[in-house]
Coordinates of C-alpha atoms (C1' of nucleotides) in Angstrom, one line a residue:
Chain P
M1 CA 54.5 35.8 52.7
D2 CA 57.3 34.3 54.7
I3 CA 59.8 31.7 53.9
Q4 CA 58.4 28.9 55.9
R5 CA 54.9 29.2 54.4
K6 CA 56.4 29.3 50.9
D7 CA 57.9 25.8 51.1
V8 CA 55.0 24.1 52.8
H9 CA 52.9 21.9 50.6
N10 CA 49.2 21.7 51.2
S11 CA 49.0 18.0 51.6
E12 CA 48.3 16.8 55.1
T13 CA 49.2 13.2 54.5
P14 CA 52.1 12.4 56.9
V15 CA 54.2 10.5 54.4
L16 CA 57.6 11.3 52.9
C17 CA 56.4 11.0 49.4
R18 CA 53.7 13.6 49.4
A19 CA 55.9 16.1 51.1
C20 CA 58.6 16.2 48.4
E21 CA 57.8 14.2 45.3
S22 CA 57.5 17.1 43.0
R23 CA 60.5 19.1 44.1
H24 CA 63.8 19.1 42.3
R25 CA 66.1 18.3 45.2
G26 CA 63.7 16.0 47.0
V27 CA 64.7 12.4 47.3
C28 CA 61.4 10.7 46.6
G29 CA 61.1 11.5 42.9
A30 CA 63.1 8.3 42.4
L31 CA 60.7 6.0 44.2
T32 CA 57.8 4.0 42.8
P33 CA 54.4 4.3 44.5
D34 CA 54.9 1.0 46.2
Q35 CA 58.2 2.0 47.6
L36 CA 56.8 5.3 48.8
L37 CA 54.0 3.5 50.6
Q38 CA 56.5 1.2 52.2
L39 CA 58.7 4.0 53.3
S40 CA 55.9 6.1 54.6
R41 CA 55.0 3.3 57.0
H42 CA 58.2 4.0 58.9
S43 CA 58.2 7.7 58.6
T44 CA 57.2 10.2 61.2
R45 CA 56.4 13.8 60.5
R46 CA 57.0 16.4 63.2
A47 CA 57.5 20.1 63.7
V48 CA 60.4 21.4 65.7
E49 CA 60.8 25.0 66.9
S50 CA 63.5 27.4 66.0
G51 CA 66.8 26.6 67.9
T52 CA 66.3 22.9 68.2
E53 CA 69.3 20.8 67.5
L54 CA 68.4 18.3 64.8
V55 CA 71.8 16.7 64.4
G56 CA 74.4 16.8 67.1
E57 CA 75.5 13.4 68.1
S58 CA 72.2 11.7 68.7
L59 CA 69.5 12.1 66.1
K60 CA 71.6 12.0 63.0
T61 CA 73.0 8.6 63.7
T62 CA 69.6 7.0 64.0
S63 CA 67.5 8.7 61.3
Y64 CA 67.3 10.7 58.2
S65 CA 64.9 13.5 57.4
N66 CA 63.4 15.3 54.5
I67 CA 62.9 19.0 55.2
I68 CA 59.2 19.8 54.6
S69 CA 59.4 23.5 55.5
G70 CA 61.7 25.9 57.2
V71 CA 65.4 26.5 57.2
V72 CA 68.1 24.4 58.8
K73 CA 71.6 25.8 59.5
L74 CA 74.7 23.5 59.5
S75 CA 77.5 24.8 61.6
K76 CA 80.9 24.1 62.9
M77 CA 82.5 25.3 66.1
M78 CA 86.0 25.7 67.3
A79 CA 87.2 24.8 70.8
D80 CA 87.1 28.4 71.9
G81 CA 83.6 29.0 70.7
R82 CA 84.1 30.7 67.4
Q83 CA 81.4 29.4 65.1
Q84 CA 80.9 29.2 61.3
I85 CA 77.7 28.3 59.6
V86 CA 78.8 26.1 56.7
G87 CA 75.5 25.8 54.9
L88 CA 71.7 26.4 55.0
Q89 CA 69.2 23.8 54.0
F90 CA 65.8 24.6 52.6
A91 CA 62.9 22.4 51.8
P92 CA 62.9 19.9 50.2
D93 CA 66.6 19.1 51.0
F94 CA 67.5 15.8 52.5
L95 CA 69.1 16.0 56.0
G96 CA 71.6 13.5 57.1
R97 CA 74.4 11.9 55.1
P98 CA 74.5 8.3 54.1
F99 CA 77.6 6.2 54.8
R100 CA 78.9 8.6 57.4
S101 CA 78.6 8.5 61.1
E102 CA 79.5 12.1 61.6
N103 CA 82.1 14.6 60.8
G104 CA 81.6 17.4 63.2
V105 CA 78.8 19.4 61.6
S106 CA 75.8 20.1 63.7
A107 CA 72.4 20.9 62.3
E108 CA 70.0 23.3 64.0
A109 CA 66.6 24.6 63.1
A110 CA 67.0 28.2 62.1
T111 CA 63.2 28.8 61.8
E112 CA 60.4 26.6 62.8
V113 CA 61.0 23.4 60.8
K114 CA 58.8 20.6 59.7
V115 CA 60.6 17.4 58.9
C116 CA 59.7 13.9 57.8
S117 CA 62.0 11.4 59.4
F118 CA 62.6 7.7 59.0
P119 CA 65.1 5.2 60.4
K120 CA 68.6 5.0 59.0
A121 CA 68.2 1.3 58.4
A122 CA 65.2 1.8 56.2
I123 CA 66.7 4.3 53.9
E124 CA 70.0 2.5 53.7
R125 CA 68.3 -0.7 52.6
M126 CA 66.4 1.2 49.9
I127 CA 69.6 2.8 48.8
S128 CA 71.3 -0.4 48.3
E129 CA 68.4 -1.8 46.4
M130 CA 67.8 1.3 44.2
P131 CA 70.5 3.0 42.3
E132 CA 68.0 5.6 41.4
L133 CA 67.7 6.7 44.9
E134 CA 71.4 6.9 45.5
H135 CA 71.7 8.9 42.3
K136 CA 69.2 11.4 43.7
L137 CA 71.2 11.8 46.8
F138 CA 74.4 12.1 44.8
E139 CA 72.8 15.0 42.9
Q140 CA 71.9 16.8 46.0
T141 CA 75.4 16.3 47.3
L142 CA 76.9 17.8 44.2
A143 CA 74.6 20.8 44.5
E144 CA 75.7 21.2 48.1
L145 CA 79.3 21.1 47.1
D146 CA 78.7 23.8 44.5
E147 CA 77.1 26.0 47.0
A148 CA 79.9 25.4 49.5
R149 CA 82.4 26.4 47.0
D150 CA 80.5 29.5 46.0
W151 CA 80.4 30.5 49.6
M152 CA 84.1 29.9 50.0
L153 CA 84.6 32.7 47.4
T154 CA 82.3 34.9 49.5
L155 CA 84.1 34.1 52.8
G156 CA 87.6 34.5 51.4
R157 CA 87.4 37.4 49.0
K158 CA 84.4 39.6 49.5
T159 CA 84.1 42.7 51.7
A160 CA 81.6 43.0 54.5
G161 CA 79.2 44.9 52.2
E162 CA 79.4 42.4 49.5
K163 CA 78.9 39.5 51.9
V164 CA 75.7 41.0 53.4
A165 CA 74.4 41.6 49.9
S166 CA 75.3 38.1 48.8
F167 CA 73.4 36.7 51.8
L168 CA 70.3 38.6 51.0
L169 CA 70.5 37.5 47.4
L170 CA 70.9 33.9 48.6
I171 CA 67.8 34.0 50.8
A172 CA 65.8 35.8 48.1
T173 CA 66.8 33.1 45.6
H174 CA 66.0 30.1 47.8
A175 CA 62.8 31.5 49.0
F176 CA 61.6 32.2 45.5
P177 CA 63.5 29.9 43.2
D178 CA 61.5 30.8 40.1
N179 CA 61.0 34.5 40.7
E180 CA 60.9 36.4 37.4
S181 CA 60.3 39.9 38.5
D182 CA 63.0 42.3 39.7
S183 CA 61.5 42.8 43.2
V184 CA 61.0 40.4 46.1
T185 CA 59.8 40.4 49.7
F186 CA 60.8 37.9 52.2
D187 CA 61.5 37.2 55.9
L188 CA 65.0 36.8 57.2
P189 CA 65.2 33.2 58.5
M190 CA 67.8 34.1 61.2
S191 CA 69.2 36.6 63.6
R192 CA 72.0 39.1 63.0
T193 CA 74.3 36.8 65.0
D194 CA 73.5 33.8 62.8
I195 CA 74.0 35.9 59.7
A196 CA 77.3 37.0 61.1
D197 CA 78.3 33.4 61.7
F198 CA 77.4 32.6 58.2
L199 CA 79.4 35.5 56.7
G200 CA 82.4 35.3 58.9
L201 CA 81.7 38.7 60.4
T202 CA 80.5 40.2 63.7
M203 CA 76.9 41.0 64.4
E204 CA 77.7 44.7 64.6
T205 CA 79.2 44.7 61.1
V206 CA 76.2 42.9 59.7
S207 CA 74.0 45.5 61.3
R208 CA 76.0 48.4 59.9
Q209 CA 76.0 47.0 56.4
L210 CA 72.3 46.4 56.5
T211 CA 71.8 50.0 57.7
K212 CA 73.9 51.2 54.8
L213 CA 71.9 49.2 52.3
R214 CA 68.7 50.6 53.8
K215 CA 70.0 54.2 53.6
D216 CA 71.0 53.7 50.0
D217 CA 67.5 52.4 49.3
V218 CA 68.7 49.1 48.0
I219 CA 66.4 47.3 50.6
H220 CA 63.7 48.2 53.0
I221 CA 63.4 46.4 56.4
L222 CA 60.3 46.2 58.6
N223 CA 60.4 45.0 62.2
N224 CA 64.0 43.7 61.8
R225 CA 62.9 40.7 59.7
H226 CA 60.6 41.6 56.8
V227 CA 62.9 42.6 53.9
S228 CA 61.8 43.9 50.6
V229 CA 64.1 44.4 47.6
P230 CA 62.7 46.8 45.0
D231 CA 65.4 46.0 42.5
L232 CA 67.2 42.8 42.6
S233 CA 69.8 43.9 40.1
R234 CA 71.0 46.7 42.4
L235 CA 71.4 44.2 45.2
S236 CA 73.2 41.9 42.8
E237 CA 75.7 44.7 42.0
R238 CA 76.4 45.1 45.7
A239 CA 77.2 41.4 46.0
G240 CA 80.2 41.7 43.7
S241 CA 79.3 38.9 41.2
Chain T
M1 CA 111.1 13.4 49.3
D2 CA 108.6 15.7 47.6
I3 CA 104.9 15.5 47.2
Q4 CA 104.8 14.5 43.6
R5 CA 107.1 11.6 44.1
K6 CA 105.2 10.4 47.1
D7 CA 102.0 9.8 45.1
V8 CA 103.5 8.1 42.0
H9 CA 103.1 4.4 41.9
N10 CA 105.8 2.4 40.4
S11 CA 103.8 0.7 37.7
E12 CA 104.4 2.0 34.2
T13 CA 101.4 0.4 32.6
P14 CA 99.3 3.2 31.1
V15 CA 96.0 2.0 32.4
L16 CA 93.6 3.7 34.8
C17 CA 93.4 0.6 37.0
R18 CA 97.1 0.3 37.8
A19 CA 97.3 3.9 38.7
C20 CA 94.7 3.9 41.4
E21 CA 93.2 0.6 42.3
S22 CA 94.6 0.3 45.7
R23 CA 93.9 3.9 46.9
H24 CA 91.0 4.7 49.0
R25 CA 89.6 7.6 47.0
G26 CA 90.5 6.1 43.6
V27 CA 87.6 5.2 41.4
C28 CA 88.7 1.9 40.1
G29 CA 88.5 -0.2 43.2
A30 CA 84.9 -0.8 42.1
L31 CA 85.7 -2.3 38.8
T32 CA 86.2 -5.9 37.8
P33 CA 89.4 -6.9 35.9
D34 CA 87.4 -7.1 32.7
Q35 CA 86.0 -3.6 33.1
L36 CA 89.4 -2.2 33.9
L37 CA 90.7 -3.7 30.7
Q38 CA 87.9 -2.3 28.7
L39 CA 88.3 1.1 30.3
S40 CA 92.0 1.2 29.8
R41 CA 91.6 0.8 26.1
H42 CA 90.1 4.2 25.9
S43 CA 92.4 5.9 28.5
T44 CA 95.4 8.0 27.8
R45 CA 98.0 8.9 30.3
R46 CA 99.8 12.2 30.1
A47 CA 101.9 14.6 32.1
V48 CA 101.1 18.3 32.2
E49 CA 103.3 21.0 33.6
S50 CA 102.6 23.3 36.4
G51 CA 100.2 26.1 35.5
T52 CA 98.4 24.2 32.8
E53 CA 94.6 24.7 32.8
L54 CA 93.0 21.2 33.0
V55 CA 89.5 22.3 33.2
G56 CA 88.3 25.7 32.0
E57 CA 85.5 25.3 29.5
S58 CA 87.1 22.8 27.1
L59 CA 88.7 19.7 28.5
K60 CA 86.3 19.0 31.3
T61 CA 83.3 18.7 29.1
T62 CA 84.8 16.0 27.0
S63 CA 86.8 13.9 29.4
Y64 CA 87.4 12.8 32.9
S65 CA 90.7 12.1 34.6
N66 CA 92.2 10.3 37.5
I67 CA 95.1 12.2 39.1
I68 CA 98.1 9.9 39.2
S69 CA 100.4 12.3 40.8
G70 CA 100.8 16.0 41.6
V71 CA 98.4 18.6 42.9
V72 CA 95.5 20.3 41.1
K73 CA 94.0 23.5 42.4
L74 CA 90.3 24.4 41.9
S75 CA 89.5 28.0 41.8
K76 CA 86.9 30.7 41.3
M77 CA 87.4 34.2 40.1
M78 CA 85.4 37.4 40.4
A79 CA 84.8 39.8 37.6
D80 CA 87.4 42.2 39.0
G81 CA 90.1 39.5 39.3
R82 CA 89.9 38.6 42.9
Q83 CA 90.5 34.9 43.2
Q84 CA 89.7 32.1 45.6
I85 CA 91.1 28.6 45.5
V86 CA 88.1 26.4 46.6
G87 CA 89.9 23.1 46.8
L88 CA 93.1 21.1 46.2
Q89 CA 93.0 17.7 44.7
F90 CA 95.7 15.1 45.2
A91 CA 96.3 11.7 43.7
P92 CA 94.3 9.5 43.5
D93 CA 91.3 11.9 43.3
F94 CA 89.0 11.9 40.4
L95 CA 88.8 15.1 38.3
G96 CA 85.7 16.1 36.5
R97 CA 82.2 15.9 37.8
P98 CA 79.6 13.6 36.4
F99 CA 76.1 14.9 35.3
R100 CA 77.4 18.5 35.2
S101 CA 78.5 20.6 32.3
E102 CA 80.2 23.2 34.4
N103 CA 79.6 25.5 37.3
G104 CA 82.4 28.0 37.1
V105 CA 85.2 26.2 38.8
S106 CA 88.5 26.1 36.9
A107 CA 91.1 23.4 37.5
E108 CA 94.8 24.1 37.1
A109 CA 97.9 22.0 37.7
A110 CA 99.6 23.4 40.8
T111 CA 102.6 21.2 40.3
E112 CA 103.6 19.0 37.5
V113 CA 100.6 16.6 37.2
K114 CA 100.2 13.2 35.7
V115 CA 96.7 12.3 34.8
C116 CA 94.9 9.3 33.2
S117 CA 92.1 10.6 31.1
F118 CA 89.2 8.9 29.3
P119 CA 86.2 10.0 27.4
K120 CA 83.2 11.3 29.1
A121 CA 81.0 8.9 27.2
A122 CA 82.9 5.9 28.4
I123 CA 82.7 6.7 32.0
E124 CA 79.1 7.7 31.9
R125 CA 78.2 4.5 30.3
M126 CA 80.0 2.6 32.9
I127 CA 78.4 4.6 35.7
S128 CA 74.9 3.8 34.4
E129 CA 75.8 0.1 34.2
M130 CA 77.5 -0.1 37.6
P131 CA 76.0 1.3 40.8
E132 CA 79.4 0.4 42.4
L133 CA 81.2 3.0 40.4
E134 CA 78.7 5.7 41.1
H135 CA 78.9 4.8 44.8
K136 CA 82.6 5.3 44.6
L137 CA 82.2 8.7 43.0
F138 CA 79.6 9.6 45.6
E139 CA 82.0 8.8 48.4
Q140 CA 84.6 11.1 46.9
T141 CA 82.1 13.9 46.6
L142 CA 81.1 13.5 50.2
A143 CA 84.7 13.7 51.2
E144 CA 85.1 16.8 49.1
L145 CA 82.1 18.4 50.7
D146 CA 83.5 17.7 54.2
E147 CA 86.8 19.3 53.2
A148 CA 85.0 22.3 51.7
R149 CA 83.1 22.8 54.9
D150 CA 86.2 22.4 57.1
W151 CA 87.8 25.1 54.9
M152 CA 84.8 27.4 55.3
L153 CA 85.5 27.4 59.1
T154 CA 89.1 28.3 58.3
L155 CA 88.2 31.1 55.9
G156 CA 85.5 32.6 58.0
R157 CA 86.7 32.3 61.5
K158 CA 90.5 31.8 61.8
T159 CA 93.2 34.5 62.0
A160 CA 96.0 34.8 59.5
G161 CA 98.4 32.8 61.7
E162 CA 95.9 30.0 62.2
K163 CA 95.1 29.9 58.5
V164 CA 98.7 29.5 57.5
A165 CA 99.3 26.8 60.1
S166 CA 96.1 25.0 58.9
F167 CA 97.4 25.1 55.4
L168 CA 100.7 23.5 56.3
L169 CA 98.9 20.9 58.3
L170 CA 96.6 20.1 55.3
I171 CA 99.6 19.7 53.0
A172 CA 101.5 17.5 55.5
T173 CA 98.4 15.4 55.9
H174 CA 97.7 14.8 52.3
A175 CA 101.3 14.2 51.4
F176 CA 101.6 11.6 54.0
P177 CA 98.2 10.3 54.8
D178 CA 99.4 7.6 57.2
N179 CA 102.3 9.3 58.9
E180 CA 102.7 8.1 62.4
S181 CA 105.6 10.1 63.7
D182 CA 105.4 13.6 64.9
S183 CA 107.7 15.1 62.3
V184 CA 107.3 15.5 58.6
T185 CA 109.1 17.0 55.6
F186 CA 107.5 18.0 52.4
D187 CA 107.5 20.4 49.5
L188 CA 105.0 23.2 49.2
P189 CA 103.0 22.5 46.1
M190 CA 102.4 26.1 45.3
S191 CA 103.5 29.7 45.4
R192 CA 102.9 32.3 48.2
T193 CA 100.3 33.9 45.9
D194 CA 98.4 30.6 45.5
I195 CA 98.5 30.0 49.2
A196 CA 97.1 33.4 49.8
D197 CA 94.3 32.8 47.3
F198 CA 93.6 29.5 49.1
L199 CA 93.5 31.2 52.6
G200 CA 91.7 34.4 51.6
L201 CA 94.8 36.5 52.5
T202 CA 97.4 38.5 50.7
M203 CA 100.8 37.1 49.6
E204 CA 102.5 39.5 52.1
T205 CA 100.5 38.3 55.0
V206 CA 101.3 34.7 54.2
S207 CA 104.9 35.5 54.0
R208 CA 104.9 37.3 57.3
Q209 CA 103.1 34.4 59.0
L210 CA 105.5 31.8 57.6
T211 CA 108.4 33.9 58.9
K212 CA 106.8 34.0 62.3
L213 CA 106.4 30.2 62.4
R214 CA 110.0 29.9 61.3
K215 CA 111.3 32.3 64.0
D216 CA 109.3 30.4 66.6
D217 CA 110.9 27.2 65.4
V218 CA 107.6 25.6 64.5
I219 CA 108.8 25.0 61.0
H220 CA 112.0 25.2 59.0
I221 CA 112.0 26.3 55.3
L222 CA 114.7 25.7 52.7
N223 CA 114.8 27.4 49.3
N224 CA 111.3 28.7 49.8
R225 CA 109.8 25.3 49.2
H226 CA 111.2 22.5 51.3
V227 CA 109.4 22.6 54.6
S228 CA 110.2 20.5 57.6
V229 CA 108.0 20.3 60.7
P230 CA 109.8 18.9 63.7
D231 CA 106.7 18.6 65.9
L232 CA 103.3 18.3 64.3
S233 CA 101.4 18.9 67.5
R234 CA 103.0 22.3 67.9
L235 CA 101.9 23.2 64.4
S236 CA 98.4 21.8 65.2
E237 CA 98.1 24.1 68.2
R238 CA 98.8 27.1 65.9
A239 CA 96.0 26.0 63.6
G240 CA 93.3 26.6 66.2
S241 CA 91.7 23.1 66.2
Chain U
dT1 C1' 48.9 50.5 78.5
dG2 C1' 53.3 50.2 80.6
dC3 C1' 57.2 47.5 82.1
dC4 C1' 60.9 44.3 81.1
dC5 C1' 64.3 41.8 78.6
dG6 C1' 66.7 40.2 74.7
dA7 C1' 67.9 41.8 70.0
dT8 C1' 69.5 45.4 67.3
dT9 C1' 71.6 49.7 66.3
dT10 C1' 74.9 53.2 67.0
dG11 C1' 79.2 55.2 68.7
dA12 C1' 84.3 55.5 69.9
dC13 C1' 88.4 53.3 69.5
dG14 C1' 92.1 49.7 68.6
dC15 C1' 94.1 46.0 66.1
dG16 C1' 94.9 43.0 62.2
dT17 C1' 95.4 42.7 57.7
dA18 C1' 95.7 45.1 53.1
dT19 C1' 98.2 48.3 50.4
dC20 C1' 102.1 50.4 48.5
dA21 C1' 107.0 50.3 48.0
dA22 C1' 111.6 48.8 48.1
dA23 C1' 115.1 45.4 49.0
dG24 C1' 116.7 40.8 48.9
dA25 C1' 116.8 35.8 47.3
dC26 C1' 116.7 32.5 43.8
dA27 C1' 116.5 30.4 39.0
dT28 C1' 117.6 31.0 34.2
dC29 C1' 120.3 32.1 30.6
dG30 C1' 123.8 34.5 28.1
Chain M
dC1 C1' 130.3 34.1 36.4
dG2 C1' 127.4 38.0 36.2
dA3 C1' 123.0 40.0 34.3
dT4 C1' 118.0 39.7 34.3
dG5 C1' 113.4 38.7 35.7
dT6 C1' 110.4 36.5 39.0
dC7 C1' 109.2 35.3 43.5
dT8 C1' 109.6 36.3 48.3
dT9 C1' 110.6 39.1 52.3
dT10 C1' 110.5 43.2 54.8
dG11 C1' 109.1 47.9 56.0
dA12 C1' 105.9 51.9 56.5
dT13 C1' 101.3 53.3 56.5
dA14 C1' 96.2 53.2 55.8
dC15 C1' 91.8 51.4 56.5
dG16 C1' 88.2 47.9 57.3
dC17 C1' 86.4 45.3 60.6
dG18 C1' 86.4 43.8 65.5
dT19 C1' 85.8 45.1 70.3
dC20 C1' 83.6 47.2 74.0
dA21 C1' 80.0 50.0 75.7
dA22 C1' 75.8 52.5 75.6
dA23 C1' 71.4 53.7 73.6
dT24 C1' 67.3 52.2 71.2
dC25 C1' 64.0 49.1 69.4
dG26 C1' 60.5 45.5 69.6
dG27 C1' 57.9 41.8 71.5
dG28 C1' 55.8 39.5 75.4
dC29 C1' 53.3 39.7 79.4
dA30 C1' 51.1 41.6 83.5

DNA sequence: TGCCCGATTTGACGCGTATCAAAGACATCG
DNA sequence: CGATGTCTTTGATACGCGTCAAATCGGGCA
């Protein structure tokens, strides 16, 4: 089972509502059936391949999207090319921030991504008419802020080994939000270079730390992407706390 | 002129409204005179000294505050004591997040801080009655998220020298949001240890980098706290971008 | 199947920052 | 005004991670 598959719903209806209504961070739980219908008239569903830039300067300013499946990375870059991934978004997160033109974050598909997009004007009208909807977006933003701050602790204070373990734990958690057992299997949604850019490390250091976790039998890796964690608590220990 | 003084308004009226109504990130611009009056009946204004914990487990859950003056640091700590400051809040920021009990961030006065507090119940009632107010809080949260992500780039990808320059720039900017000239003078709102915890460095490294900036005449420091920057653009170069 | 090319791993080495320790500055209080 | 304690600076050394380079892996395609 891979991450993408995990977050796909089996409905084929190309409307925003069906894609996300039952998910906690989705934006549509706040809408009435009528409103969903209205919104879905303007929405378009599409799949983009890994590496596609979803938000640079262009797309974001004209539309918003719900992530149906896949993983999107948000990143910042310095003038000299140094890059930092500042967040990962999983289905059913909302992509594109209201009331902002742009602040220098670019969004790129980390895996193959399916999104349901609709025009900026449509969602902004609905927001102004429906406090409920704004509340939903507010909740997601608060959750993102929490995640950003958690990650600041990781970036600023953890060792390379702890960072890599934290990353694996993050992916395991998001891929299986309600996993109860102590073991998990999943696919890494991104390359070693991306992981390094997320952790503030180099590719080589990420690789070495993964090797160390493998040698210590904390994880198993197949084909560079399939990861299985036999005991989550041992991984958690490695992550610091 | 020091940072605290800068953000104090000259009104002595102990109501929330007077303290923040004209500031961009204040929460009260959205309220009508009647509502301000109503709210100010429940509000209490107080000053706390540097080092006081404003939000650990206790205070935050029962009240919200507007920062009238001073600087508040938000931090996270690992089990073994490693600490990371995940944000600084200046007047007229709002302290205490709606719809959340707590997520492990503690808030501590970095300088002497004046706050205007009011009961959780009062603000939550007003929020539910006034979309405007929620919108205002949403805007602040979005701004905090931007700042958090900017700082993630600093933590993950900048060198010690760039980090320290970025910090000075941050303080200069927040102390004088609309400074036009190329030179500024301000007081550091916190100790070297705090700065280190904000930058993901050690105290010693912060000290060495400050010394280097001083030797290169990018900044001047008096009494370990008074900083003057003759040319902001030179400091900005040191910060990376 | 075998070749090719990008991604990943592994190795050797250097640098930047942490660590440990001591000296110096500054504020408080007798 | 000098003693005391805390914060800051400075110095010497160690080590983790970055850098550069080469080897190996894995997937795509003929």
